Amino acid sequence: MMALRERAIVSLRSVPSLPKHVRIQYDPVRQAFAVLSPEKVFWPNEISLDILRRCDGRSTVGHIIAGLAADYEAEQEVVAADVIAFLQEWSDKLLVKL
């Protein structure tokens, strides 16, 4: 019987990072960045890639949101909803550690 892992929930204090088995790599054929995991390849859009690059194991979700809001000249509340939803989805898929 497999033990169920407790679902990690994203908060503004979470400090996301990419697990050892996940990496971002440039694909010269597609001229795009891919996120590689052992069994899948993901082709994130520019904003998703920007979020993932900020998952350095040092920055909190709150800092990531503030940085993205400043860079994209957007309201923090709007950015926060999207970033939290994205990180939650990727955490659920074991592609981001919280």
XYZ file of C-alpha atoms in Angstrom:
98
model
C 0.000 0.000 0.000
C 1.392 3.378 -1.010
C 1.499 6.122 1.575
C -0.263 9.287 0.488
C 1.895 12.343 0.670
C 0.419 15.332 2.410
C -0.364 18.082 -0.089
C 1.863 21.121 0.328
C -0.145 24.340 0.155
C 1.381 27.506 -1.293
C 1.491 30.515 1.021
C 3.188 33.905 0.707
C 5.868 32.587 3.111
C 6.584 29.456 1.049
C 10.111 29.336 -0.396
C 9.754 27.390 -3.655
C 12.597 25.633 -5.432
C 12.985 23.153 -8.256
C 13.569 19.571 -7.099
C 16.827 17.890 -8.132
C 15.011 15.897 -10.835
C 13.611 19.023 -12.555
C 15.663 21.372 -14.697
C 15.190 24.171 -17.198
C 17.030 23.683 -20.475
C 17.128 25.593 -23.749
C 16.106 23.601 -26.826
C 17.911 25.064 -29.873
C 15.644 23.218 -32.321
C 12.441 24.748 -30.941
C 14.267 27.906 -29.855
C 12.433 27.669 -26.551
C 13.088 26.695 -22.957
C 11.828 23.332 -21.748
C 11.300 22.116 -18.203
C 12.600 18.577 -17.999
C 11.525 15.994 -15.445
C 12.332 12.271 -15.604
C 9.161 11.300 -17.449
C 7.881 14.496 -19.048
C 8.906 17.619 -20.899
C 6.959 20.840 -20.373
C 7.057 23.892 -22.634
C 6.185 26.792 -20.313
C 5.221 30.180 -21.663
C 7.422 33.201 -20.933
C 5.649 34.183 -17.710
C 5.617 30.618 -16.344
C 9.323 30.384 -17.110
C 9.892 33.687 -15.301
C 8.104 32.300 -12.216
C 10.106 29.059 -12.306
C 13.420 30.907 -12.617
C 12.592 32.775 -9.410
C 12.053 29.487 -7.517
C 15.614 29.566 -6.205
C 15.062 28.202 -2.691
C 15.786 31.648 -1.222
C 12.909 33.877 -2.362
C 9.496 33.661 -0.726
C 6.343 33.529 -2.829
C 5.613 37.054 -1.577
C 8.955 38.304 -2.935
C 8.422 36.485 -6.244
C 4.988 38.135 -6.608
C 6.381 41.587 -5.785
C 9.197 41.164 -8.311
C 6.887 39.978 -11.073
C 4.375 42.760 -10.392
C 7.176 45.332 -10.686
C 8.679 43.753 -13.827
C 5.325 43.442 -15.607
C 3.869 46.686 -14.188
C 0.852 44.797 -12.867
C -1.200 44.898 -9.673
C 0.235 42.594 -6.988
C -3.218 41.140 -6.229
C -3.664 40.043 -9.869
C -0.140 38.634 -10.049
C -0.560 36.894 -6.676
C -3.617 34.902 -7.759
C -1.894 33.661 -10.923
C 1.452 32.890 -9.258
C -0.133 31.020 -6.344
C -2.350 28.967 -8.687
C 0.629 28.151 -10.939
C 2.907 27.155 -8.054
C 0.151 25.064 -6.454
C -0.413 23.168 -9.707
C 3.318 22.568 -10.203
C 3.753 21.561 -6.555
C 0.886 19.074 -6.902
C 2.724 17.579 -9.919
C 5.952 17.390 -7.831
C 7.694 19.828 -10.181
C 8.188 22.537 -7.529
C 9.146 22.044 -3.865
C 7.554 24.376 -1.313
